Amino acid sequence: RRIGTNGKAEARNKAVRTELKSAMRAAREAVESGDKAAATSAVAHATRKLDKAVSKGVLHKNQAANRKSAIAKKASSL
């Protein structure tokens, strides 16, 4: 029974991590492209995904804060 529960949790966590990675990649690429409007919206989307990952217990809150800070810093340099 425990194996089944762990399997479901693993699948859920994997889905959250995958969405998070995609959002972070999109934000990074938007910043590198130099389009300020696209970068700010992509960073906002990635920030929401990071907060969601913290609330689901997939990511530690300090790790999320560090990542949010890093992408916000890159975006503000435009």
Short mmCIF file of C-alpha atoms in Angstrom, two decimals:
data_model
loop_
_atom_site.label_atom_id
_atom_site.label_comp_id
_atom_site.label_asym_id
_atom_site.label_seq_id
_atom_site.Cartn_x
_atom_site.Cartn_y
_atom_site.Cartn_z
CA ARG A 1 0.00 0.00 0.00
CA ARG A 2 2.83 2.38 0.89
CA ILE A 3 4.53 1.66 -2.44
CA GLY A 4 1.43 2.80 -4.28
CA THR A 5 1.17 6.00 -2.26
CA ASN A 6 4.84 6.77 -2.85
CA GLY A 7 4.40 6.14 -6.56
CA LYS A 8 1.52 8.62 -6.79
CA ALA A 9 3.46 11.24 -4.84
CA GLU A 10 6.52 10.69 -7.04
CA ALA A 11 4.46 11.17 -10.20
CA ARG A 12 2.88 14.34 -8.81
CA ASN A 13 6.25 15.76 -7.74
CA LYS A 14 7.80 14.89 -11.09
CA ALA A 15 5.02 16.78 -12.89
CA VAL A 16 5.53 19.86 -10.71
CA ARG A 17 9.32 19.75 -11.22
CA THR A 18 8.94 19.40 -14.99
CA GLU A 19 6.58 22.39 -15.22
CA LEU A 20 8.93 24.36 -13.01
CA LYS A 21 11.95 23.58 -15.19
CA SER A 22 10.03 24.58 -18.32
CA ALA A 23 8.93 27.87 -16.76
CA MET A 24 12.47 28.65 -15.59
CA ARG A 25 13.88 27.85 -19.04
CA ALA A 26 11.26 30.07 -20.71
CA ALA A 27 12.11 32.92 -18.34
CA ARG A 28 15.83 32.53 -18.97
CA GLU A 29 15.33 32.49 -22.75
CA ALA A 30 13.02 35.52 -22.64
CA VAL A 31 15.64 37.48 -20.71
CA GLU A 32 18.38 36.43 -23.14
CA SER A 33 16.24 37.48 -26.13
CA GLY A 34 16.16 41.03 -24.75
CA ASP A 35 12.37 41.49 -24.99
CA LYS A 36 11.47 43.26 -21.75
CA ALA A 37 7.70 42.61 -21.91
CA ALA A 38 8.14 38.90 -22.63
CA ALA A 39 10.80 38.63 -19.93
CA THR A 40 8.63 40.20 -17.23
CA SER A 41 5.66 37.97 -18.02
CA ALA A 42 7.86 34.86 -18.18
CA VAL A 43 9.51 35.75 -14.86
CA ALA A 44 6.09 36.29 -13.26
CA HIS A 45 4.95 32.89 -14.55
CA ALA A 46 8.11 31.20 -13.25
CA THR A 47 7.65 32.90 -9.87
CA ARG A 48 4.13 31.49 -9.60
CA LYS A 49 5.43 28.01 -10.47
CA LEU A 50 8.17 28.31 -7.82
CA ASP A 51 5.63 29.32 -5.18
CA LYS A 52 3.40 26.42 -6.18
CA ALA A 53 6.33 23.99 -5.89
CA VAL A 54 7.03 25.26 -2.37
CA SER A 55 3.40 24.88 -1.35
CA LYS A 56 3.39 21.30 -2.68
CA GLY A 57 6.56 20.48 -0.74
CA VAL A 58 8.61 19.83 -3.87
CA LEU A 59 11.08 22.65 -3.25
CA HIS A 60 12.40 24.31 -0.09
CA LYS A 61 11.23 27.90 0.40
CA ASN A 62 14.77 29.29 0.56
CA GLN A 63 15.75 27.50 -2.64
CA ALA A 64 12.69 29.00 -4.34
CA ALA A 65 13.57 32.44 -2.98
CA ASN A 66 17.11 32.13 -4.35
CA ARG A 67 15.84 31.11 -7.78
CA LYS A 68 13.23 33.91 -7.85
CA SER A 69 15.89 36.41 -6.89
CA ALA A 70 18.24 35.21 -9.62
CA ILE A 71 15.70 35.42 -12.46
CA ALA A 72 14.34 38.77 -11.21
CA LYS A 73 17.89 40.13 -11.15
CA LYS A 74 18.49 39.02 -14.74
CA ALA A 75 15.16 40.48 -15.88
CA SER A 76 15.76 43.82 -14.20
CA SER A 77 19.09 44.17 -16.02
CA LEU A 78 17.21 44.68 -19.32
#
